[in-house]
Short mmCIF file of C-alpha atoms in Angstrom, two decimals:
data_model
loop_
_atom_site.label_atom_id
_atom_site.label_comp_id
_atom_site.label_asym_id
_atom_site.label_seq_id
_atom_site.Cartn_x
_atom_site.Cartn_y
_atom_site.Cartn_z
CA MET A 1 -74.01 -94.15 95.28
CA ALA A 2 -71.28 -95.66 94.93
CA ASP A 3 -67.88 -93.78 93.81
CA ASP A 4 -65.66 -95.64 91.83
CA GLY A 5 -62.57 -93.03 92.43
CA GLY A 6 -63.00 -92.29 88.58
CA LEU A 7 -64.09 -88.42 87.46
CA THR A 8 -67.77 -87.66 87.21
CA ALA A 9 -68.09 -84.90 84.91
CA PHE A 10 -72.39 -82.49 85.20
CA VAL A 11 -72.65 -82.18 81.81
CA LEU A 12 -75.28 -79.84 80.91
CA GLY A 13 -77.02 -79.15 78.06
CA GLY A 14 -78.49 -75.29 76.22
CA GLY A 15 -82.26 -75.12 76.40
CA GLY A 16 -82.93 -71.42 76.89
CA VAL A 17 -86.56 -71.25 79.67
CA LEU A 18 -86.57 -74.30 80.08
CA GLY A 19 -83.56 -75.03 81.50
CA ALA A 20 -85.72 -74.62 84.60
CA THR A 21 -85.89 -79.02 84.38
CA GLN A 22 -81.45 -79.09 84.87
CA VAL A 23 -83.27 -77.20 88.21
CA GLY A 24 -84.73 -80.74 89.20
CA MET A 25 -82.42 -82.11 88.10
CA VAL A 26 -79.81 -81.25 89.68
CA ARG A 27 -82.09 -81.50 92.92
CA ALA A 28 -82.12 -85.67 92.97
CA LEU A 29 -78.36 -85.39 92.95
CA ALA A 30 -77.51 -83.35 95.18
CA GLU A 31 -80.40 -85.58 97.57
CA ALA A 32 -78.60 -88.86 96.28
CA GLY A 33 -74.86 -87.73 97.08
CA VAL A 34 -73.59 -87.96 93.51
CA VAL A 35 -70.73 -84.46 93.63
CA PRO A 36 -69.68 -83.97 90.21
CA ASP A 37 -65.72 -83.12 90.04
CA LEU A 38 -65.99 -81.56 86.88
CA VAL A 39 -68.51 -79.83 86.06
CA LEU A 40 -69.73 -78.43 82.28
CA GLY A 41 -72.16 -75.68 80.32
CA THR A 42 -73.21 -74.48 77.47
CA SER A 43 -76.13 -71.56 76.87
CA ILE A 44 -77.88 -71.90 79.52
CA GLY A 45 -76.44 -75.23 81.34
CA ALA A 46 -73.83 -71.87 81.02
CA LEU A 47 -76.36 -70.00 83.29
CA ASN A 48 -77.09 -73.47 85.66
CA GLY A 49 -73.84 -74.75 85.50
CA ALA A 50 -71.93 -71.79 87.79
CA PHE A 51 -73.80 -72.30 90.74
CA VAL A 52 -74.13 -76.31 90.25
CA ALA A 53 -69.83 -76.30 90.09
CA ALA A 54 -70.38 -72.55 92.90
CA ASP A 55 -72.26 -75.23 95.08
CA PRO A 56 -73.27 -78.61 94.46
CA THR A 57 -75.06 -79.72 98.04
CA PRO A 58 -78.69 -79.34 98.41
CA ALA A 59 -78.55 -76.09 99.76
CA GLY A 60 -76.96 -74.95 96.42
CA ALA A 61 -79.97 -77.57 94.55
CA ALA A 62 -82.37 -74.37 96.70
CA ARG A 63 -79.98 -71.50 96.23
CA LEU A 64 -80.47 -72.80 92.43
CA ALA A 65 -84.53 -72.73 92.53
CA GLU A 66 -84.11 -69.28 94.41
CA VAL A 67 -82.11 -68.00 91.39
CA TRP A 68 -84.97 -69.98 88.64
CA GLU A 69 -87.65 -67.22 90.73
CA ALA A 70 -85.49 -64.57 90.30
CA VAL A 71 -85.00 -65.24 85.92
CA VAL A 72 -88.98 -65.06 86.11
CA ARG A 73 -88.66 -61.98 87.93
CA GLU A 74 -85.71 -60.02 86.19
CA GLY A 75 -87.49 -61.15 83.16
CA VAL A 76 -84.73 -62.64 81.40
CA PHE A 77 -86.73 -64.29 78.33
CA VAL A 78 -89.01 -61.68 78.78
CA GLU A 79 -89.92 -58.15 78.26
CA ASN A 80 -92.77 -55.58 77.43
CA PRO A 81 -93.35 -55.78 73.81
CA VAL A 82 -92.76 -52.03 72.91
CA ARG A 83 -89.80 -51.84 74.70
CA GLN A 84 -88.87 -55.22 73.00
CA ALA A 85 -90.23 -53.52 69.30
CA ALA A 86 -88.12 -50.63 70.44
CA ARG A 87 -84.99 -52.23 71.19
CA ALA A 88 -84.98 -54.63 67.88
CA ALA A 89 -85.35 -51.02 66.06
CA ARG A 90 -82.40 -49.82 67.28
CA SER A 91 -80.05 -52.79 67.05
CA ARG A 92 -81.51 -54.60 63.98
CA THR A 93 -80.59 -57.44 65.81
CA HIS A 94 -82.18 -58.63 68.97
CA LEU A 95 -85.14 -58.11 71.01
CA LEU A 96 -83.61 -58.32 75.16
CA SER A 97 -80.16 -56.59 76.73
CA ASN A 98 -79.02 -59.06 78.75
CA ALA A 99 -78.66 -56.12 81.56
CA PRO A 100 -81.18 -58.26 83.66
CA LEU A 101 -79.79 -62.01 83.11
CA ARG A 102 -75.95 -60.46 84.28
CA HIS A 103 -77.56 -59.02 87.16
CA VAL A 104 -79.37 -62.32 88.69
CA ILE A 105 -75.39 -64.21 88.35
CA ASP A 106 -73.66 -61.27 89.92
CA ALA A 107 -76.56 -60.79 92.30
CA TYR A 108 -76.90 -64.53 93.32
CA LEU A 109 -73.60 -65.93 92.50
CA PRO A 110 -71.86 -66.52 95.61
CA VAL A 111 -67.97 -66.64 93.56
CA SER A 112 -67.60 -64.03 90.39
CA THR A 113 -64.81 -66.08 89.16
CA PHE A 114 -63.73 -69.68 87.92
CA GLU A 115 -60.69 -70.10 90.11
CA GLU A 116 -63.42 -69.68 93.45
CA LEU A 117 -66.27 -72.21 92.41
CA ALA A 118 -65.67 -75.69 94.62
CA VAL A 119 -65.45 -77.56 91.10
CA PRO A 120 -63.50 -77.04 88.23
CA PHE A 121 -66.64 -75.83 85.41
CA GLN A 122 -66.00 -74.54 81.87
CA CYS A 123 -68.64 -72.17 79.42
CA VAL A 124 -68.46 -72.67 76.23
CA ALA A 125 -70.16 -69.66 73.17
CA ALA A 126 -69.70 -69.51 69.66
CA ARG A 127 -66.95 -67.28 68.60
CA ILE A 128 -68.62 -65.33 65.70
CA GLU A 129 -65.21 -64.42 64.14
CA ASP A 130 -63.55 -68.35 63.06
CA SER A 131 -66.70 -70.35 63.68
CA SER A 132 -65.56 -71.77 66.18
CA ALA A 133 -66.09 -72.63 70.26
CA ALA A 134 -64.42 -70.51 72.26
CA TRP A 135 -64.14 -72.60 76.20
CA PHE A 136 -63.57 -70.29 78.93
CA ASP A 137 -62.50 -71.52 82.56
CA THR A 138 -60.81 -68.82 83.65
CA GLY A 139 -61.36 -65.40 85.31
CA GLY A 140 -64.45 -63.74 85.50
CA LEU A 141 -67.36 -65.42 85.29
CA THR A 142 -70.46 -62.91 84.49
CA TRP A 143 -68.96 -61.48 80.67
CA PRO A 144 -68.47 -65.82 79.42
CA VAL A 145 -71.81 -67.23 81.22
CA VAL A 146 -73.83 -64.02 79.50
CA ALA A 147 -72.02 -64.44 76.06
CA SER A 148 -72.80 -68.25 76.38
CA CYS A 149 -77.00 -67.38 76.89
CA SER A 150 -76.58 -65.99 73.78
CA VAL A 151 -79.58 -66.43 72.02
CA PRO A 152 -79.04 -64.83 68.43
CA GLY A 153 -81.72 -62.56 67.09
CA LEU A 154 -82.56 -62.26 70.85
CA PHE A 155 -78.88 -61.39 73.14
CA PRO A 156 -76.72 -59.44 71.56
CA PRO A 157 -73.03 -60.53 70.32
CA VAL A 158 -71.00 -60.17 74.14
CA VAL A 159 -67.25 -59.34 72.94
CA ILE A 160 -64.98 -61.04 75.24
CA ASP A 161 -60.97 -60.50 74.65
CA GLY A 162 -61.81 -59.17 71.72
CA TRP A 163 -64.37 -61.48 69.60
CA SER A 164 -68.04 -61.07 69.37
CA HIS A 165 -69.74 -64.73 71.02
CA LEU A 166 -73.15 -65.97 71.09
CA ASP A 167 -75.12 -68.88 72.14
CA GLY A 168 -72.88 -72.37 73.25
CA GLY A 169 -75.56 -73.80 71.71
CA LEU A 170 -74.70 -73.25 68.33
CA VAL A 171 -71.12 -74.99 68.29
CA HIS A 172 -72.13 -77.76 71.62
CA SER A 173 -76.03 -78.43 71.93
CA ILE A 174 -74.87 -81.24 75.24
CA PRO A 175 -71.29 -81.23 75.94
CA VAL A 176 -69.99 -85.22 76.54
CA GLY A 177 -66.96 -85.10 73.68
CA ARG A 178 -66.00 -82.58 75.85
CA ALA A 179 -66.34 -84.62 78.92
CA LEU A 180 -65.02 -87.32 77.49
CA ALA A 181 -61.60 -85.85 76.49
CA LEU A 182 -60.95 -84.11 79.84
CA GLY A 183 -61.29 -88.26 80.69
CA ALA A 184 -64.53 -88.42 82.09
CA THR A 185 -65.00 -91.82 83.24
CA ARG A 186 -68.37 -91.00 84.60
CA VAL A 187 -71.11 -88.83 82.80
CA PHE A 188 -74.66 -87.80 84.51
CA VAL A 189 -76.01 -85.28 80.94
CA LEU A 190 -78.45 -83.05 82.52
CA GLN A 191 -80.49 -81.95 79.25
CA VAL A 192 -84.74 -80.26 79.18
CA GLY A 193 -86.60 -83.09 77.32
CA ARG A 194 -85.83 -82.50 73.93
CA VAL A 195 -83.33 -84.95 73.29
CA GLU A 196 -85.95 -87.68 74.23
CA GLN A 197 -88.16 -87.48 71.70
CA PRO A 198 -87.42 -87.73 67.72
CA LEU A 199 -87.94 -85.66 65.28
CA ALA A 200 -90.80 -85.60 62.78
CA PRO A 201 -91.11 -84.11 59.03
CA PRO A 202 -91.91 -80.26 59.06
CA ARG A 203 -95.70 -80.57 57.31
CA ARG A 204 -96.32 -76.13 57.46
CA PRO A 205 -94.41 -73.83 56.27
CA TRP A 206 -93.11 -72.99 59.88
CA GLU A 207 -91.60 -75.84 61.12
CA VAL A 208 -89.10 -76.12 57.85
CA GLY A 209 -87.47 -73.95 59.99
CA THR A 210 -87.19 -75.15 63.01
CA VAL A 211 -87.09 -78.87 62.64
CA ALA A 212 -83.72 -77.62 60.54
CA PHE A 213 -82.59 -75.87 63.63
CA GLU A 214 -83.24 -79.09 65.98
CA ILE A 215 -80.95 -80.58 63.29
CA ALA A 216 -78.35 -78.94 63.86
CA ARG A 217 -78.91 -78.08 67.44
CA ARG A 218 -78.67 -82.28 68.06
CA HIS A 219 -76.67 -83.07 65.73
CA ARG A 220 -73.38 -83.58 67.58
CA TYR A 221 -75.09 -84.32 70.53
CA VAL A 222 -75.76 -87.97 68.93
CA HIS A 223 -72.61 -88.61 67.13
CA GLU A 224 -70.92 -88.31 70.58
CA MET A 225 -73.02 -89.83 72.45
CA ALA A 226 -72.37 -93.20 68.87
CA SER A 227 -69.45 -92.64 70.70
CA VAL A 228 -69.10 -92.76 73.87
CA PRO A 229 -66.17 -95.73 75.29
CA PRO A 230 -68.17 -98.38 76.68
CA GLU A 231 -65.63 -98.38 79.74
CA VAL A 232 -67.41 -94.53 80.18
CA GLU A 233 -70.04 -95.02 82.39
CA THR A 234 -73.42 -92.36 80.99
CA HIS A 235 -76.38 -91.25 82.61
CA VAL A 236 -79.28 -89.16 80.66
CA LEU A 237 -80.97 -87.82 83.88
CA PRO A 238 -84.80 -88.26 82.37
CA SER A 239 -87.05 -84.41 82.40
CA GLY A 240 -90.27 -86.18 83.48
CA ALA A 241 -91.99 -84.52 80.76
CA ALA A 242 -94.82 -85.67 78.93
CA SER A 243 -93.50 -83.81 75.18
CA THR A 244 -90.66 -80.72 75.05
CA PRO A 245 -91.56 -78.04 72.60
CA ASN A 246 -89.08 -77.12 69.97
CA VAL A 247 -89.49 -73.42 70.19
CA SER A 248 -89.77 -72.68 74.14
CA LEU A 249 -90.57 -69.07 74.72
CA ARG A 250 -93.67 -69.36 75.86
CA GLU A 251 -93.30 -71.57 77.86
CA ALA A 252 -90.94 -68.38 80.50
CA ARG A 253 -94.16 -68.40 83.15
CA SER A 254 -92.92 -69.14 86.38
CA SER A 255 -95.75 -71.38 86.72
CA ARG A 256 -95.24 -73.75 84.17
CA MET A 257 -91.16 -73.57 85.17
CA ARG A 258 -92.07 -74.89 88.03
CA GLU A 259 -93.91 -77.60 87.12
CA ARG A 260 -90.99 -78.20 84.81
CA GLU A 261 -89.04 -78.80 87.70
CA ARG A 262 -91.09 -80.64 90.09
CA GLN A 263 -91.22 -83.07 86.83
CA ALA A 264 -87.43 -83.86 86.58
CA TYR A 265 -87.00 -83.99 90.40
CA GLU A 266 -89.44 -86.55 90.60
CA ALA A 267 -88.21 -88.42 87.18
CA SER A 268 -84.41 -88.56 87.59
CA ALA A 269 -84.32 -89.13 91.86
CA GLU A 270 -86.73 -92.37 90.37
CA TYR A 271 -83.83 -92.62 87.86
CA LEU A 272 -80.57 -92.26 90.69
CA ALA A 273 -82.61 -94.74 93.44
CA GLY A 274 -82.63 -97.76 90.83
CA LEU A 275 -79.01 -97.27 89.84
#
């Protein structure tokens, strides 16, 4: 694939356990020889993005696949229900500890600071006290990435420099606008499949909240994509999945994650070959 000399950005969106989808996309990009000049990540995209920025090669993509095996093995998103209930009773705010996620980052990420990464990387978290988007691009990597992944109700807020932070998807579900503001001329969007399918009006009581949350999660991305200047080359990589649930915890099985990874790899490889 030809390089026009501009700034190529990889933008990795949120999606919890559906982030395994991005693993396949990362592999397809690496094998196609597409190398980023900038990586931006939010929520689970912050975790994947940090590993891409550390090593944007096929070897790095293989390492990221190993990381997702560890995500399952360490129980990052799933814990014994009894322990979950006990933690919820104690904290009254969250079900899971972020210790397994911290362990995965510390054990598998080959560097510990933003400055050591091979490619410039930024991740975002939602700052509670002033409702702002907090972007991180210097210093230690672990806590900013954990903060960006801290889904409300699942994980506790992360305090950094005296401010409390939750999941970056609350303020930027797929931060394309950030890439444009930083001068990107070619953008590859690594999403998890949700934005490929339109929302439908809720038909059951429990669907009201999920549909409302999904609108809140998507609207900024929809606006930013509609506002991309015509001179900016934009590619939304396909997930290859027939459907993608709005509530994804039921996807937290190794077999299902591997399947989504495979589907995304095949679909994205075919897409990239056609460019």
